[in-house]
Amino acid sequence: MLAMGGHVMAYDIEGEGVPLLFIHQVATDRRLWEHQRKSFSQRYRLITIDVMGHGEVAWSHQEFSLGHAVDRVRVLLERLETGPAFVTGVSMGATIALQLALRHPALVRGLILVSPWGRDLSEHTRKLAGRLFRLAEAGDMATHTDLFLRYVLPPAYLESHTTEVEYLRALAMEQNAKTVAYTWAACLASGMTESLGEIRVPSLVIGGMNDLFTPPYLAREVAEGLSEVECEIWEETGHFPFIEDPSRFNRRIETFIRRSLTQDAS
């Protein structure tokens, strides 16, 4: 835990070396990155955080904005004195990562953006997020979670990977319903006025062809706005490629990080 001006931020940090920061999706928390923690903590300084009142520490209702999340991530990195980090975020977490790179570029060495959306949510995603907001606001997290999982994971995966699906379900069900509702509202209200082309660090964008929540064209739109970017759409995965195919995901970002570090050194 880190105290910051009357607030507390929950995070885990382990390992040594180049810092890697991971930012989660709505209705989950820092435990979402378990496959990455096991893989990377032996070679890097791995940091996972809870944002937007998820996980261990509640937020006051007045603070539910992605801008406040960016500010807290900034303070955490500055207090930890990690130097610039490779920042990985999924969906909402990817938007926070983008805003961090735009507002505090000295803290970001590279971006890994998973299932991202850019300036605004698409109309399709906005309508679905609105439904999820209403369900969470009503306290019906069971229906909320079932609906969300149906849109973010391929049907075959839902049927064949019950352990992973139940893990995601449990994460969502442990979150406070009002917190989830306020976070969806913050996502619906968000929008970046800055140009993504102002980001000058290497970026890797990964989308899933079977992601019906943030379809792959949103990932491509984000990639088109960035100046130094690699973009991949994975045919087999949905919204959570780092859970659906963690070995492939971990290998891919390892390659990206090593290539970026080599370019820095040259």
Coordinates of C-alpha atoms in Angstrom, one line a residue:
M1 CA 0.0 0.0 0.0
L2 CA 1.2 3.5 -0.7
A3 CA -0.3 6.6 1.0
M4 CA -0.6 9.6 -1.2
G5 CA -2.2 12.9 0.0
G6 CA -4.9 11.2 2.1
H7 CA -5.4 8.4 -0.4
V8 CA -4.0 4.9 -0.5
M9 CA -3.0 2.9 -3.6
A10 CA -2.8 -0.9 -3.5
Y11 CA 0.0 -2.4 -5.6
D12 CA 2.4 -5.3 -5.7
I13 CA 6.0 -5.0 -6.8
E14 CA 8.6 -7.8 -7.2
G15 CA 11.7 -8.5 -9.1
E16 CA 14.5 -6.3 -10.3
G17 CA 15.5 -4.6 -13.5
V18 CA 13.5 -2.8 -16.1
P19 CA 10.1 -1.8 -14.7
L20 CA 6.9 -3.3 -16.2
L21 CA 3.6 -1.8 -15.0
F22 CA 0.2 -3.6 -15.6
I23 CA -3.2 -1.8 -15.4
H24 CA -6.4 -3.9 -15.3
Q25 CA -9.8 -3.8 -16.9
V26 CA -13.1 -2.7 -15.3
A27 CA -14.6 -5.2 -12.8
T28 CA -11.3 -6.9 -12.2
D29 CA -8.2 -5.9 -10.2
R30 CA -4.4 -6.4 -10.2
R31 CA -4.8 -10.2 -9.8
L32 CA -5.8 -10.2 -13.5
W33 CA -2.1 -10.4 -14.4
E34 CA -1.2 -13.6 -12.6
H35 CA 0.2 -15.3 -15.7
Q36 CA 2.4 -12.3 -16.4
R37 CA 3.6 -12.0 -12.7
K38 CA 4.8 -15.6 -12.8
S39 CA 6.6 -15.1 -16.1
F40 CA 8.2 -11.7 -15.8
S41 CA 9.0 -11.2 -12.1
Q42 CA 12.2 -13.2 -12.4
R43 CA 13.7 -10.9 -15.1
Y44 CA 12.0 -7.5 -14.6
R45 CA 10.7 -5.2 -11.9
L46 CA 7.0 -6.1 -12.1
I47 CA 4.4 -3.7 -10.8
T48 CA 0.6 -4.5 -10.7
I49 CA -1.8 -1.9 -9.4
D50 CA -5.5 -1.5 -8.4
V51 CA -7.2 1.6 -9.9
M52 CA -10.7 3.1 -9.9
G53 CA -11.6 1.8 -6.4
H54 CA -11.3 -1.9 -7.5
G55 CA -9.5 -4.4 -5.4
E56 CA -8.5 -3.6 -1.9
V57 CA -8.9 0.2 -1.6
A58 CA -12.2 2.1 -2.2
W59 CA -12.4 5.5 -3.9
S60 CA -14.7 8.3 -3.0
H61 CA -17.4 8.9 -5.5
Q62 CA -16.0 12.3 -6.5
E63 CA -12.8 10.7 -7.8
F64 CA -14.1 8.3 -10.4
S65 CA -12.4 9.6 -13.6
L66 CA -9.7 8.2 -15.7
G67 CA -7.8 11.4 -15.2
H68 CA -7.6 10.7 -11.4
A69 CA -6.4 7.2 -12.2
V70 CA -3.6 8.7 -14.3
D71 CA -2.6 11.0 -11.5
R72 CA -2.4 8.2 -9.0
V73 CA -0.3 6.1 -11.4
R74 CA 2.0 9.0 -11.9
V75 CA 2.5 9.5 -8.1
L76 CA 3.1 5.8 -7.6
L77 CA 5.8 5.6 -10.3
E78 CA 7.4 8.8 -9.0
R79 CA 7.4 7.6 -5.4
L80 CA 8.8 4.2 -6.4
E81 CA 11.6 5.9 -8.4
T82 CA 11.5 3.2 -11.0
G83 CA 12.5 5.3 -14.0
P84 CA 10.4 5.0 -17.2
A85 CA 8.3 1.8 -17.3
F86 CA 6.9 -0.3 -20.0
V87 CA 3.2 0.1 -19.3
T88 CA 0.6 -2.6 -20.2
G89 CA -3.1 -1.9 -20.0
V90 CA -6.2 -3.7 -21.2
S91 CA -9.3 -1.8 -22.4
M92 CA -9.8 0.9 -19.6
G93 CA -6.3 0.2 -18.5
A94 CA -5.0 0.8 -22.0
T95 CA -6.7 4.2 -22.1
I96 CA -5.1 5.1 -18.7
A97 CA -1.7 4.0 -20.2
L98 CA -2.2 6.2 -23.2
Q99 CA -3.1 9.2 -21.1
L100 CA -0.1 8.6 -18.9
A101 CA 2.2 8.6 -21.9
L102 CA 0.6 11.8 -23.2
R103 CA 0.7 13.7 -20.0
H104 CA 3.8 12.3 -18.3
P105 CA 6.0 11.0 -21.1
A106 CA 9.2 10.8 -18.9
L107 CA 7.5 8.0 -17.0
V108 CA 6.8 5.7 -20.0
R109 CA 9.4 3.7 -21.9
G110 CA 7.0 1.8 -24.1
L111 CA 3.3 0.8 -24.3
I112 CA 1.5 -2.5 -24.6
L113 CA -2.1 -1.8 -25.4
V114 CA -4.5 -4.7 -25.2
S115 CA -8.1 -4.5 -26.6
P116 CA -7.8 -0.7 -26.6
W117 CA -10.2 2.1 -27.5
G118 CA -9.0 5.6 -28.4
R119 CA -10.6 9.0 -28.4
D120 CA -14.1 7.7 -27.7
L121 CA -15.9 4.4 -27.3
S122 CA -17.6 3.2 -30.4
E123 CA -21.4 3.3 -30.5
H124 CA -21.6 -0.5 -30.1
T125 CA -19.2 -0.5 -27.1
R126 CA -20.9 2.5 -25.6
K127 CA -24.3 0.8 -25.7
L128 CA -22.9 -2.3 -24.1
A129 CA -21.1 -0.4 -21.5
G130 CA -24.3 1.4 -20.7
R131 CA -26.1 -1.9 -20.1
L132 CA -23.3 -3.0 -17.9
F133 CA -23.4 0.3 -16.0
R134 CA -27.2 -0.2 -15.4
L135 CA -26.8 -3.7 -14.2
A136 CA -23.9 -2.8 -11.8
E137 CA -25.8 0.2 -10.5
A138 CA -28.8 -2.0 -9.7
G139 CA -26.4 -4.3 -7.8
D140 CA -26.9 -7.3 -10.2
M141 CA -23.3 -8.3 -10.6
A142 CA -24.2 -11.8 -11.5
T143 CA -26.1 -10.8 -14.7
H144 CA -23.5 -8.1 -15.3
T145 CA -20.7 -10.6 -15.2
D146 CA -22.4 -13.2 -17.4
L147 CA -23.2 -10.5 -20.0
F148 CA -19.6 -9.2 -20.0
L149 CA -18.0 -12.6 -20.3
R150 CA -20.3 -13.5 -23.3
Y151 CA -19.0 -10.5 -25.1
V152 CA -15.3 -10.7 -24.3
L153 CA -14.6 -14.4 -24.7
P154 CA -15.2 -16.7 -27.6
P155 CA -18.0 -19.2 -27.1
A156 CA -15.6 -22.2 -27.5
Y157 CA -13.3 -20.7 -24.9
L158 CA -16.2 -20.2 -22.4
E159 CA -17.1 -23.9 -22.8
S160 CA -13.6 -25.4 -22.8
H161 CA -11.7 -23.3 -20.2
T162 CA -13.9 -23.4 -17.2
T163 CA -11.1 -22.7 -14.7
E164 CA -10.0 -19.5 -16.4
V165 CA -13.6 -18.4 -16.9
E166 CA -14.5 -19.0 -13.3
Y167 CA -11.4 -17.1 -12.2
L168 CA -12.6 -14.1 -14.2
R169 CA -16.1 -14.5 -12.9
A170 CA -14.8 -14.6 -9.3
L171 CA -12.7 -11.4 -9.8
A172 CA -15.7 -9.6 -11.1
M173 CA -18.1 -10.8 -8.4
E174 CA -15.6 -9.6 -5.7
Q175 CA -15.8 -6.0 -6.9
N176 CA -18.2 -3.6 -5.3
A177 CA -21.1 -3.1 -7.6
K178 CA -21.3 0.7 -7.1
T179 CA -17.6 1.0 -7.8
V180 CA -18.0 -1.0 -11.1
A181 CA -21.0 1.2 -12.0
Y182 CA -19.1 4.5 -11.4
T183 CA -16.2 3.1 -13.4
W184 CA -18.3 2.3 -16.4
A185 CA -19.8 5.8 -16.1
A186 CA -16.2 7.2 -16.1
C187 CA -15.3 5.3 -19.2
L188 CA -18.5 6.5 -20.9
A189 CA -17.6 10.1 -20.0
S190 CA -13.9 9.8 -21.1
G191 CA -12.4 11.1 -24.2
M192 CA -8.9 12.2 -25.2
T193 CA -8.5 15.6 -26.8
E194 CA -4.7 15.0 -27.3
S195 CA -3.4 13.5 -30.5
L196 CA -2.0 10.0 -30.1
G197 CA 0.7 11.0 -32.6
E198 CA 2.3 13.0 -29.8
I199 CA 3.3 9.8 -28.1
R200 CA 7.0 9.1 -29.0
V201 CA 7.6 5.7 -27.4
P202 CA 7.4 2.3 -29.1
S203 CA 3.9 0.8 -28.8
L204 CA 2.5 -2.7 -29.3
V205 CA -1.3 -3.0 -29.9
I206 CA -3.0 -6.3 -29.6
G207 CA -6.6 -7.0 -30.4
G208 CA -8.7 -10.1 -30.5
M209 CA -10.8 -11.1 -33.5
N210 CA -13.4 -12.6 -31.2
D211 CA -13.7 -9.6 -28.9
L212 CA -17.3 -8.4 -29.3
F213 CA -16.9 -5.8 -26.6
T214 CA -14.0 -3.7 -28.1
P215 CA -13.9 -5.1 -31.6
P216 CA -10.5 -5.2 -33.4
Y217 CA -11.3 -2.2 -35.6
L218 CA -10.9 -0.1 -32.4
A219 CA -7.4 -1.5 -31.9
R220 CA -6.5 -0.7 -35.5
E221 CA -7.8 2.9 -35.0
V222 CA -5.6 3.3 -32.0
A223 CA -2.6 1.9 -33.9
E224 CA -3.2 4.3 -36.8
G225 CA -2.9 7.3 -34.5
L226 CA 0.4 6.2 -33.0
S227 CA 3.7 7.2 -34.5
E228 CA 5.9 4.1 -33.7
V229 CA 3.6 1.1 -33.4
E230 CA 3.3 -2.6 -34.1
C231 CA -0.3 -3.8 -34.4
E232 CA -1.6 -7.4 -34.3
I233 CA -5.1 -8.9 -34.4
W234 CA -5.1 -12.4 -33.0
E235 CA -7.6 -14.6 -34.8
E236 CA -8.3 -17.0 -32.0
T237 CA -8.6 -14.7 -29.0
G238 CA -11.1 -12.3 -27.5
H239 CA -10.6 -9.4 -25.0
F240 CA -8.1 -11.1 -22.7
P241 CA -5.3 -12.7 -24.9
F242 CA -2.9 -12.6 -21.9
I243 CA -5.3 -15.1 -20.1
E244 CA -6.6 -16.9 -23.2
D245 CA -3.1 -17.6 -24.6
P246 CA -0.6 -16.5 -21.9
S247 CA 2.4 -18.2 -23.4
R248 CA 2.0 -16.5 -26.7
F249 CA 1.2 -13.2 -25.1
N250 CA 4.2 -13.3 -22.8
R251 CA 6.6 -14.3 -25.6
R252 CA 5.3 -11.5 -27.8
I253 CA 5.7 -8.7 -25.2
E254 CA 9.1 -10.1 -24.2
T255 CA 10.2 -9.8 -27.9
F256 CA 8.7 -6.2 -28.0
I257 CA 10.5 -5.2 -24.8
R258 CA 13.8 -6.6 -25.8
R259 CA 13.7 -5.0 -29.2
S260 CA 12.8 -1.7 -27.7
L261 CA 15.7 -1.9 -25.2
T262 CA 18.1 -2.8 -28.0
Q263 CA 16.9 0.2 -30.0
D264 CA 17.4 2.5 -27.0
A265 CA 21.0 1.2 -26.6
S266 CA 21.9 1.7 -30.3

